[in-house]
């Protein structure tokens, strides 16, 4: 099948670009002695998780138990749930994951630690635990000065094995000089935490952080020994705007058809918020929703559910009803979540159809 034979809107993955992204990061992690535990919330496809493990990832990361259930099919020997798991229903499902798959949970409270511990004891299963600290995002994680106390409390809980420290440097969005300094500055945040953990007699074997924007600066954060990038497999407009990659490194595009040019200076495509998600750019206040490959000067200004409004006054070319365009989404992880299946492509050919098995796994 050719791309021209596909109905639209359709999310396309350029397999060669994806493979290059995967290999580049695997090589970077190897070169700097960093464990790679990629976050699979971006692709949500077990076969791609398997490929990440084949290329040297020590394990995979998910946010939800439902994603863990899906990703078990990747055959990964190790899975990190980088999100507190609360409540008996979720914990029972977590404990029912294949026993040969090592499970670790990152969490930031004793409440979550106790629930996990009770579930692990009841299931007669050893579960790894990472103490989550906040290094600037202000989302989850205890303040760094409380990291050692949390680690000590978790290490004392039956059924759990203390593995180390987790954090997410999502507050560093722009990889300019200040961004690189901020990542290097994590060294000073981590050192006292790791010292205090060691003074408490614990071994923080895993110090897990790492996002896609800051990926190639990860080696500057002394003490961090594991990275969990997710978006890097495909990249997206956010990654380009954060200066962490070029347009050529974006593997995912949404193929759309122009359905109207009735309003002067505008075209409407058949993909809106149900196709792209409404996520704005994370590192820029600009309100726009994607990058049109065929016309970089066009601006994707607005969306309704099924309509994408594209200002073509500076497009430098004309579009007609029935034309197709390929658009790089702002945030590929949320876009993937909206598609039942995506198409892997090479040149003008469709190579295969991948079911997005982890989409919609909210629980
Ligand atoms: C806890 C955690 N780890 C890793 C990642 C992956 O980061 P990125 O999407 O920048 O690759 C995310 C993304 O949201 C996250 O929340």
mmCIF file of C-alpha atoms and ligand atoms in Angstrom:
data_model
loop_
_atom_site.group_PDB
_atom_site.id
_atom_site.type_symbol
_atom_site.label_atom_id
_atom_site.label_comp_id
_atom_site.label_asym_id
_atom_site.label_seq_id
_atom_site.Cartn_x
_atom_site.Cartn_y
_atom_site.Cartn_z
ATOM 1 C CA UNK A 1 0.000 0.000 0.000
ATOM 2 C CA UNK A 2 1.104 3.585 -0.663
ATOM 3 C CA UNK A 3 0.571 6.572 1.626
ATOM 4 C CA UNK A 4 -1.617 8.025 -1.146
ATOM 5 C CA UNK A 5 -4.003 5.071 -0.652
ATOM 6 C CA UNK A 6 -4.607 5.831 3.044
ATOM 7 C CA UNK A 7 -7.763 7.442 4.280
ATOM 8 C CA UNK A 8 -7.281 10.532 6.444
ATOM 9 C CA UNK A 9 -6.659 11.677 9.056
ATOM 10 C CA UNK A 10 -3.964 9.080 9.683
ATOM 11 C CA UNK A 11 -0.934 9.149 11.955
ATOM 12 C CA UNK A 12 2.186 8.080 10.080
ATOM 13 C CA UNK A 13 5.465 6.934 11.609
ATOM 14 C CA UNK A 14 8.550 7.154 9.419
ATOM 15 C CA UNK A 15 10.322 3.939 10.462
ATOM 16 C CA UNK A 16 13.765 5.028 9.329
ATOM 17 C CA UNK A 17 13.614 8.256 11.330
ATOM 18 C CA UNK A 18 12.266 6.354 14.344
ATOM 19 C CA UNK A 19 15.034 3.763 14.134
ATOM 20 C CA UNK A 20 17.655 6.511 13.854
ATOM 21 C CA UNK A 21 16.220 8.234 16.954
ATOM 22 C CA UNK A 22 16.238 4.959 18.883
ATOM 23 C CA UNK A 23 19.809 4.090 17.882
ATOM 24 C CA UNK A 24 21.143 7.588 18.598
ATOM 25 C CA UNK A 25 19.812 7.572 22.145
ATOM 26 C CA UNK A 26 20.866 3.971 22.789
ATOM 27 C CA UNK A 27 24.401 4.937 21.688
ATOM 28 C CA UNK A 28 24.384 8.100 23.836
ATOM 29 C CA UNK A 29 23.272 6.119 26.897
ATOM 30 C CA UNK A 30 25.955 3.488 26.270
ATOM 31 C CA UNK A 31 28.656 6.111 25.741
ATOM 32 C CA UNK A 32 27.867 7.828 29.034
ATOM 33 C CA UNK A 33 27.168 4.714 31.082
ATOM 34 C CA UNK A 34 23.538 5.686 31.642
ATOM 35 C CA UNK A 35 20.856 3.046 32.091
ATOM 36 C CA UNK A 36 18.030 3.633 29.638
ATOM 37 C CA UNK A 37 14.465 2.927 30.803
ATOM 38 C CA UNK A 38 12.400 4.637 28.070
ATOM 39 C CA UNK A 39 8.933 5.907 28.913
ATOM 40 C CA UNK A 40 6.483 4.089 26.646
ATOM 41 C CA UNK A 41 3.679 6.622 27.142
ATOM 42 C CA UNK A 42 4.788 8.086 23.818
ATOM 43 C CA UNK A 43 4.334 5.086 21.540
ATOM 44 C CA UNK A 44 2.065 2.801 23.613
ATOM 45 C CA UNK A 45 2.965 -0.140 21.327
ATOM 46 C CA UNK A 46 4.527 -3.333 22.819
ATOM 47 C CA UNK A 47 6.468 -4.127 19.620
ATOM 48 C CA UNK A 48 8.241 -0.773 19.915
ATOM 49 C CA UNK A 49 8.982 -1.420 23.589
ATOM 50 C CA UNK A 50 10.536 -4.712 22.515
ATOM 51 C CA UNK A 51 12.700 -2.857 19.993
ATOM 52 C CA UNK A 52 13.895 -0.465 22.724
ATOM 53 C CA UNK A 53 14.914 -3.429 24.878
ATOM 54 C CA UNK A 54 16.640 -5.101 21.889
ATOM 55 C CA UNK A 55 18.666 -1.918 21.447
ATOM 56 C CA UNK A 56 19.893 -2.064 25.028
ATOM 57 C CA UNK A 57 17.237 -0.510 27.263
ATOM 58 C CA UNK A 58 17.475 -2.013 30.747
ATOM 59 C CA UNK A 59 13.703 -1.863 31.062
ATOM 60 C CA UNK A 60 10.674 0.210 30.170
ATOM 61 C CA UNK A 61 8.619 2.845 31.971
ATOM 62 C CA UNK A 62 4.852 3.407 32.123
ATOM 63 C CA UNK A 63 2.561 5.731 34.061
ATOM 64 C CA UNK A 64 -0.525 3.563 34.486
ATOM 65 C CA UNK A 65 -1.222 -0.023 35.522
ATOM 66 C CA UNK A 66 -3.244 -0.420 32.334
ATOM 67 C CA UNK A 67 -0.176 0.597 30.349
ATOM 68 C CA UNK A 68 1.896 -1.892 32.368
ATOM 69 C CA UNK A 69 -0.557 -4.670 31.440
ATOM 70 C CA UNK A 70 -0.203 -3.774 27.772
ATOM 71 C CA UNK A 71 3.576 -3.375 27.900
ATOM 72 C CA UNK A 72 4.043 -6.789 29.542
ATOM 73 C CA UNK A 73 3.602 -8.154 26.004
ATOM 74 C CA UNK A 74 6.875 -6.469 25.030
ATOM 75 C CA UNK A 75 8.692 -9.133 27.045
ATOM 76 C CA UNK A 76 10.667 -6.506 28.960
ATOM 77 C CA UNK A 77 12.391 -8.053 31.991
ATOM 78 C CA UNK A 78 11.895 -4.841 33.981
ATOM 79 C CA UNK A 79 9.107 -2.294 34.215
ATOM 80 C CA UNK A 80 9.011 0.971 36.138
ATOM 81 C CA UNK A 81 5.656 2.498 36.978
ATOM 82 C CA UNK A 82 6.718 6.123 37.349
ATOM 83 C CA UNK A 83 3.534 7.083 39.119
ATOM 84 C CA UNK A 84 2.137 6.281 42.572
ATOM 85 C CA UNK A 85 -0.212 3.270 42.420
ATOM 86 C CA UNK A 86 -3.056 3.632 44.912
ATOM 87 C CA UNK A 87 -6.092 1.569 45.806
ATOM 88 C CA UNK A 88 -6.706 -2.177 46.054
ATOM 89 C CA UNK A 89 -7.992 -2.613 42.487
ATOM 90 C CA UNK A 90 -4.929 -1.128 40.812
ATOM 91 C CA UNK A 91 -2.547 -2.825 43.242
ATOM 92 C CA UNK A 92 -4.138 -6.247 42.638
ATOM 93 C CA UNK A 93 -3.683 -5.768 38.898
ATOM 94 C CA UNK A 94 -0.091 -4.640 39.426
ATOM 95 C CA UNK A 95 0.677 -7.772 41.445
ATOM 96 C CA UNK A 96 -0.933 -9.939 38.753
ATOM 97 C CA UNK A 97 1.634 -8.841 36.159
ATOM 98 C CA UNK A 98 3.907 -11.672 34.949
ATOM 99 C CA UNK A 99 6.078 -12.768 37.903
ATOM 100 C CA UNK A 100 9.214 -12.896 35.738
ATOM 101 C CA UNK A 101 8.881 -9.156 35.061
ATOM 102 C CA UNK A 102 10.573 -7.098 37.759
ATOM 103 C CA UNK A 103 8.268 -4.266 38.859
ATOM 104 C CA UNK A 104 9.378 -1.013 40.414
ATOM 105 C CA UNK A 105 7.185 1.894 41.463
ATOM 106 C CA UNK A 106 8.281 5.499 41.952
ATOM 107 C CA UNK A 107 6.283 7.245 44.671
ATOM 108 C CA UNK A 108 6.535 10.174 47.043
ATOM 109 C CA UNK A 109 4.479 9.296 50.135
ATOM 110 C CA UNK A 110 4.529 6.815 52.943
ATOM 111 C CA UNK A 111 0.811 6.221 52.322
ATOM 112 C CA UNK A 112 1.519 4.988 48.792
ATOM 113 C CA UNK A 113 4.539 3.034 50.070
ATOM 114 C CA UNK A 114 2.473 1.258 52.749
ATOM 115 C CA UNK A 115 -0.267 0.291 50.288
ATOM 116 C CA UNK A 116 2.318 -1.049 47.868
ATOM 117 C CA UNK A 117 4.070 -2.929 50.664
ATOM 118 C CA UNK A 118 0.834 -4.592 51.849
ATOM 119 C CA UNK A 119 -0.030 -5.632 48.291
ATOM 120 C CA UNK A 120 3.482 -7.014 47.726
ATOM 121 C CA UNK A 121 3.408 -9.025 50.970
ATOM 122 C CA UNK A 122 -0.054 -10.416 50.168
ATOM 123 C CA UNK A 123 1.093 -11.375 46.664
ATOM 124 C CA UNK A 124 4.390 -12.801 48.005
ATOM 125 C CA UNK A 125 6.179 -10.659 45.475
ATOM 126 C CA UNK A 126 9.215 -8.385 45.874
ATOM 127 C CA UNK A 127 8.585 -4.966 44.364
ATOM 128 C CA UNK A 128 11.229 -2.311 43.768
ATOM 129 C CA UNK A 129 10.607 1.203 45.010
ATOM 130 C CA UNK A 130 12.115 4.561 44.103
ATOM 131 C CA UNK A 131 11.728 7.594 46.365
ATOM 132 C CA UNK A 132 10.567 10.480 44.196
ATOM 133 C CA UNK A 133 11.982 13.941 44.784
ATOM 134 C CA UNK A 134 10.967 17.226 43.170
ATOM 135 C CA UNK A 135 13.828 18.991 41.400
ATOM 136 C CA UNK A 136 11.825 21.949 40.126
ATOM 137 C CA UNK A 137 8.648 20.919 38.301
ATOM 138 C CA UNK A 138 6.515 21.127 41.451
ATOM 139 C CA UNK A 139 4.322 18.185 40.401
ATOM 140 C CA UNK A 140 5.125 15.130 42.501
ATOM 141 C CA UNK A 141 8.162 14.374 44.652
ATOM 142 C CA UNK A 142 9.155 15.435 48.140
ATOM 143 C CA UNK A 143 11.542 18.360 48.553
ATOM 144 C CA UNK A 144 15.121 17.065 48.104
ATOM 145 C CA UNK A 145 15.941 17.612 51.792
ATOM 146 C CA UNK A 146 13.177 15.122 52.679
ATOM 147 C CA UNK A 147 14.371 12.536 50.141
ATOM 148 C CA UNK A 148 16.540 10.542 52.556
ATOM 149 C CA UNK A 149 13.785 10.332 55.196
ATOM 150 C CA UNK A 150 11.341 9.036 52.566
ATOM 151 C CA UNK A 151 13.948 6.566 51.308
ATOM 152 C CA UNK A 152 14.571 5.286 54.839
ATOM 153 C CA UNK A 153 10.875 4.882 55.561
ATOM 154 C CA UNK A 154 10.302 3.011 52.296
ATOM 155 C CA UNK A 155 13.314 0.787 52.823
ATOM 156 C CA UNK A 156 11.809 -0.374 56.122
ATOM 157 C CA UNK A 157 8.577 -1.618 54.567
ATOM 158 C CA UNK A 158 8.182 -5.378 54.034
ATOM 159 C CA UNK A 159 7.819 -6.653 50.488
ATOM 160 C CA UNK A 160 9.608 -3.613 49.043
ATOM 161 C CA UNK A 161 13.208 -3.343 47.881
ATOM 162 C CA UNK A 162 14.603 0.163 47.976
ATOM 163 C CA UNK A 163 16.255 0.834 44.609
ATOM 164 C CA UNK A 164 17.039 4.520 44.714
ATOM 165 C CA UNK A 165 15.804 7.968 43.785
ATOM 166 C CA UNK A 166 13.565 9.203 40.963
ATOM 167 C CA UNK A 167 12.848 12.693 39.673
ATOM 168 C CA UNK A 168 11.580 14.293 36.486
ATOM 169 C CA UNK A 169 13.280 17.457 35.209
ATOM 170 C CA UNK A 170 10.227 18.530 33.195
ATOM 171 C CA UNK A 171 10.694 22.153 34.271
ATOM 172 C CA UNK A 172 13.693 22.424 31.898
ATOM 173 C CA UNK A 173 11.917 22.905 28.593
ATOM 174 C CA UNK A 174 14.304 24.951 26.500
ATOM 175 C CA UNK A 175 17.738 23.549 25.748
ATOM 176 C CA UNK A 176 19.568 26.837 25.441
ATOM 177 C CA UNK A 177 22.567 27.656 27.619
ATOM 178 C CA UNK A 178 20.337 28.252 30.632
ATOM 179 C CA UNK A 179 18.708 24.849 30.049
ATOM 180 C CA UNK A 180 22.069 23.097 29.940
ATOM 181 C CA UNK A 181 23.101 24.950 33.107
ATOM 182 C CA UNK A 182 19.886 23.867 34.815
ATOM 183 C CA UNK A 183 20.577 20.213 33.969
ATOM 184 C CA UNK A 184 24.195 20.505 35.149
ATOM 185 C CA UNK A 185 22.859 22.221 38.285
ATOM 186 C CA UNK A 186 20.969 19.066 39.193
ATOM 187 C CA UNK A 187 24.341 17.699 40.324
ATOM 188 C CA UNK A 188 24.211 20.032 43.324
ATOM 189 C CA UNK A 189 20.619 19.074 44.070
ATOM 190 C CA UNK A 190 21.335 15.341 43.909
ATOM 191 C CA UNK A 191 24.649 15.224 45.808
ATOM 192 C CA UNK A 192 23.276 16.029 49.300
ATOM 193 C CA UNK A 193 20.284 13.720 48.791
ATOM 194 C CA UNK A 194 22.500 10.812 47.765
ATOM 195 C CA UNK A 195 24.939 11.540 50.623
ATOM 196 C CA UNK A 196 22.099 11.535 53.148
ATOM 197 C CA UNK A 197 20.647 8.314 51.712
ATOM 198 C CA UNK A 198 24.066 6.642 51.981
ATOM 199 C CA UNK A 199 24.581 7.972 55.502
ATOM 200 C CA UNK A 200 21.296 6.278 56.368
ATOM 201 C CA UNK A 201 22.932 2.995 55.338
ATOM 202 C CA UNK A 202 21.068 2.630 52.049
ATOM 203 C CA UNK A 203 22.433 2.088 48.583
ATOM 204 C CA UNK A 204 20.730 4.299 45.953
ATOM 205 C CA UNK A 205 21.649 2.010 43.064
ATOM 206 C CA UNK A 206 19.276 3.749 40.670
ATOM 207 C CA UNK A 207 19.125 7.523 40.279
ATOM 208 C CA UNK A 208 16.473 7.926 37.614
ATOM 209 C CA UNK A 209 15.597 11.100 35.742
ATOM 210 C CA UNK A 210 15.902 12.308 32.194
ATOM 211 C CA UNK A 211 13.390 13.820 29.788
ATOM 212 C CA UNK A 212 13.538 14.237 26.019
ATOM 213 C CA UNK A 213 14.339 17.967 25.871
ATOM 214 C CA UNK A 214 17.285 17.510 28.237
ATOM 215 C CA UNK A 215 18.288 14.127 26.847
ATOM 216 C CA UNK A 216 21.693 14.888 25.389
ATOM 217 C CA UNK A 217 22.695 16.958 28.425
ATOM 218 C CA UNK A 218 21.923 14.089 30.820
ATOM 219 C CA UNK A 219 25.620 13.302 31.375
ATOM 220 C CA UNK A 220 26.034 16.787 32.906
ATOM 221 C CA UNK A 221 23.829 15.847 35.877
ATOM 222 C CA UNK A 222 26.359 14.091 38.111
ATOM 223 C CA UNK A 223 24.774 11.359 40.198
ATOM 224 C CA UNK A 224 21.990 10.544 37.727
ATOM 225 C CA UNK A 225 22.630 7.093 36.294
ATOM 226 C CA UNK A 226 19.342 6.330 34.523
ATOM 227 C CA UNK A 227 17.333 8.234 31.915
ATOM 228 C CA UNK A 228 13.662 7.758 31.040
ATOM 229 C CA UNK A 229 13.022 9.736 27.858
ATOM 230 C CA UNK A 230 9.803 8.937 26.035
ATOM 231 C CA UNK A 231 9.180 11.431 23.258
ATOM 232 C CA UNK A 232 12.605 10.863 21.656
ATOM 233 C CA UNK A 233 11.355 7.801 19.754
ATOM 234 C CA UNK A 234 9.264 10.033 17.470
ATOM 235 C CA UNK A 235 10.004 13.618 18.583
ATOM 236 C CA UNK A 236 7.423 16.326 17.965
ATOM 237 C CA UNK A 237 7.008 20.063 17.552
ATOM 238 C CA UNK A 238 7.705 20.567 21.267
ATOM 239 C CA UNK A 239 11.048 18.791 20.864
ATOM 240 C CA UNK A 240 12.004 21.022 17.916
ATOM 241 C CA UNK A 241 10.898 24.195 19.722
ATOM 242 C CA UNK A 242 12.905 23.089 22.776
ATOM 243 C CA UNK A 243 15.930 22.885 20.399
ATOM 244 C CA UNK A 244 16.515 19.241 21.194
ATOM 245 C CA UNK A 245 16.039 18.025 17.602
ATOM 246 C CA UNK A 246 15.492 19.129 14.008
ATOM 247 C CA UNK A 247 12.362 18.714 11.864
ATOM 248 C CA UNK A 248 14.114 15.839 10.083
ATOM 249 C CA UNK A 249 14.182 13.973 13.396
ATOM 250 C CA UNK A 250 10.380 14.030 13.704
ATOM 251 C CA UNK A 251 9.135 10.551 12.811
ATOM 252 C CA UNK A 252 5.429 11.165 13.440
ATOM 253 C CA UNK A 253 3.201 13.230 11.167
ATOM 254 C CA UNK A 254 -0.551 13.387 10.771
ATOM 255 C CA UNK A 255 -1.713 13.003 7.184
ATOM 256 C CA UNK A 256 -4.724 15.264 6.660
ATOM 257 C CA UNK A 257 -6.916 16.228 3.720
ATOM 258 C CA UNK A 258 -7.787 19.842 2.917
ATOM 259 C CA UNK A 259 -11.592 19.917 3.171
ATOM 260 C CA UNK A 260 -12.223 23.635 2.665
ATOM 261 C CA UNK A 261 -10.551 26.725 1.283
ATOM 262 C CA UNK A 262 -13.762 28.783 1.309
ATOM 263 C CA UNK A 263 -12.438 31.411 3.715
ATOM 264 C CA UNK A 264 -9.787 33.621 2.113
ATOM 265 C CA UNK A 265 -6.285 33.070 3.462
ATOM 266 C CA UNK A 266 -7.273 29.851 5.240
ATOM 267 C CA UNK A 267 -7.544 26.142 4.649
ATOM 268 C CA UNK A 268 -9.373 23.711 6.869
ATOM 269 C CA UNK A 269 -8.040 20.168 7.255
ATOM 270 C CA UNK A 270 -9.898 17.071 8.470
ATOM 271 C CA UNK A 271 -7.971 16.836 11.741
ATOM 272 C CA UNK A 272 -8.836 18.873 14.829
ATOM 273 C CA UNK A 273 -8.609 18.296 18.560
ATOM 274 C CA UNK A 274 -9.856 14.679 18.226
ATOM 275 C CA UNK A 275 -6.872 13.968 15.993
ATOM 276 C CA UNK A 276 -4.062 16.136 17.400
ATOM 277 C CA UNK A 277 -5.172 16.784 21.046
ATOM 278 C CA UNK A 278 -5.470 20.406 22.158
ATOM 279 C CA UNK A 279 -2.033 20.523 23.760
ATOM 280 C CA UNK A 280 -0.283 23.823 23.221
ATOM 281 C CA UNK A 281 3.482 24.192 22.965
ATOM 282 C CA UNK A 282 5.214 23.609 26.284
ATOM 283 C CA UNK A 283 8.231 25.889 25.768
ATOM 284 C CA UNK A 284 6.531 28.798 23.967
ATOM 285 C CA UNK A 285 3.463 30.961 24.568
ATOM 286 C CA UNK A 286 2.582 30.761 20.853
ATOM 287 C CA UNK A 287 -0.928 29.394 20.277
ATOM 288 C CA UNK A 288 -0.600 26.989 17.362
ATOM 289 C CA UNK A 289 -1.068 23.293 16.948
ATOM 290 C CA UNK A 290 1.324 21.771 14.461
ATOM 291 C CA UNK A 291 3.928 22.233 11.759
ATOM 292 C CA UNK A 292 2.801 21.773 8.155
ATOM 293 C CA UNK A 293 5.652 19.999 6.372
ATOM 294 C CA UNK A 294 4.580 21.132 2.906
ATOM 295 C CA UNK A 295 4.309 24.795 3.977
ATOM 296 C CA UNK A 296 6.402 25.758 7.008
ATOM 297 C CA UNK A 297 5.063 29.337 6.771
ATOM 298 C CA UNK A 298 1.468 28.170 7.320
ATOM 299 C CA UNK A 299 0.144 28.611 10.867
ATOM 300 C CA UNK A 300 -2.172 26.048 12.473
ATOM 301 C CA UNK A 301 -4.119 28.587 14.496
ATOM 302 C CA UNK A 302 -7.276 26.924 15.798
ATOM 303 C CA UNK A 303 -9.100 23.633 16.160
ATOM 304 C CA UNK A 304 -12.557 22.257 16.656
ATOM 305 C CA UNK A 305 -13.003 18.544 17.127
ATOM 306 C CA UNK A 306 -12.892 17.689 13.419
ATOM 307 C CA UNK A 307 -11.599 20.926 11.891
ATOM 308 C CA UNK A 308 -8.056 22.250 11.833
ATOM 309 C CA UNK A 309 -7.854 25.935 10.826
ATOM 310 C CA UNK A 310 -4.643 26.758 9.008
ATOM 311 C CA UNK A 311 -3.701 30.311 8.111
ATOM 312 C CA UNK A 312 -2.044 30.019 4.704
ATOM 313 C CA UNK A 313 -1.379 33.709 4.021
ATOM 314 C CA UNK A 314 2.369 33.131 4.416
ATOM 315 C CA UNK A 315 2.372 29.567 3.129
ATOM 316 C CA UNK A 316 4.140 30.524 -0.079
ATOM 317 C CA UNK A 317 1.940 28.186 -2.099
ATOM 318 C CA UNK A 318 -1.698 27.455 -2.837
ATOM 319 C CA UNK A 319 -3.725 24.527 -1.518
ATOM 320 C CA UNK A 320 -6.848 23.075 -3.107
ATOM 321 C CA UNK A 321 -9.681 21.031 -1.643
ATOM 322 C CA UNK A 322 -8.598 17.381 -1.752
ATOM 323 C CA UNK A 323 -4.879 18.085 -1.298
ATOM 324 C CA UNK A 324 -3.156 16.203 1.495
ATOM 325 C CA UNK A 325 -0.638 17.622 3.956
ATOM 326 C CA UNK A 326 1.527 16.105 6.683
ATOM 327 C CA UNK A 327 1.554 17.899 10.018
ATOM 328 C CA UNK A 328 3.965 17.381 12.942
ATOM 329 C CA UNK A 329 1.832 17.498 16.125
ATOM 330 C CA UNK A 330 2.789 19.677 19.083
ATOM 331 C CA UNK A 331 2.723 16.740 21.503
ATOM 332 C CA UNK A 332 2.983 13.315 19.939
ATOM 333 C CA UNK A 333 2.185 11.319 23.117
ATOM 334 C CA UNK A 334 -1.331 12.758 23.410
ATOM 335 C CA UNK A 335 -1.833 12.521 19.640
ATOM 336 C CA UNK A 336 -0.934 8.792 19.721
ATOM 337 C CA UNK A 337 -3.508 8.319 22.466
ATOM 338 C CA UNK A 338 -6.233 9.443 20.048
ATOM 339 C CA UNK A 339 -5.461 6.948 17.279
ATOM 340 C CA UNK A 340 -6.588 3.321 17.261
ATOM 341 C CA UNK A 341 -3.872 2.483 14.782
ATOM 342 C CA UNK A 342 -0.926 4.204 13.173
ATOM 343 C CA UNK A 343 0.880 3.485 9.934
ATOM 344 C CA UNK A 344 4.591 2.876 9.705
ATOM 345 C CA UNK A 345 5.897 4.277 6.449
ATOM 346 C CA UNK A 346 9.080 4.354 4.411
ATOM 347 C CA UNK A 347 9.237 6.886 1.585
ATOM 348 C CA UNK A 348 5.825 6.768 -0.110
ATOM 349 C CA UNK A 349 5.078 3.220 1.067
ATOM 350 C CA UNK A 350 3.085 1.993 4.034
ATOM 351 C CA UNK A 351 5.168 -0.722 5.697
ATOM 352 C CA UNK A 352 2.742 -1.901 8.386
ATOM 353 C CA UNK A 353 -0.208 -1.006 10.575
ATOM 354 C CA UNK A 354 0.406 -0.836 14.313
ATOM 355 C CA UNK A 355 -2.438 -1.045 16.811
ATOM 356 C CA UNK A 356 -1.917 1.514 19.580
ATOM 357 C CA UNK A 357 -2.587 -1.042 22.280
ATOM 358 C CA UNK A 358 -1.880 1.264 25.201
ATOM 359 C CA UNK A 359 -4.208 4.076 24.126
ATOM 360 C CA UNK A 360 -6.942 5.091 26.521
ATOM 361 C CA UNK A 361 -5.449 3.145 29.429
ATOM 362 C CA UNK A 362 -6.386 5.679 32.074
ATOM 363 C CA UNK A 363 -6.529 3.348 35.056
HETATM 364 C C1 LIG B 1 7.805 10.666 35.122
HETATM 365 C C2 LIG B 1 8.181 10.847 33.685
HETATM 366 N N1 LIG B 1 9.318 10.281 33.227
HETATM 367 C C3 LIG B 1 9.689 10.388 31.941
HETATM 368 C C4 LIG B 1 8.923 11.104 31.030
HETATM 369 C C5 LIG B 1 9.377 11.206 29.591
HETATM 370 O O1 LIG B 1 9.716 12.513 29.260
HETATM 371 P P1 LIG B 1 9.659 13.056 27.752
HETATM 372 O O2 LIG B 1 8.218 13.022 27.335
HETATM 373 O O3 LIG B 1 10.210 14.435 27.829
HETATM 374 O O4 LIG B 1 10.462 12.168 26.931
HETATM 375 C C6 LIG B 1 7.749 11.715 31.466
HETATM 376 C C7 LIG B 1 6.921 12.485 30.543
HETATM 377 O O5 LIG B 1 5.941 13.098 30.856
HETATM 378 C C8 LIG B 1 7.352 11.585 32.833
HETATM 379 O O6 LIG B 1 6.237 12.147 33.305
#
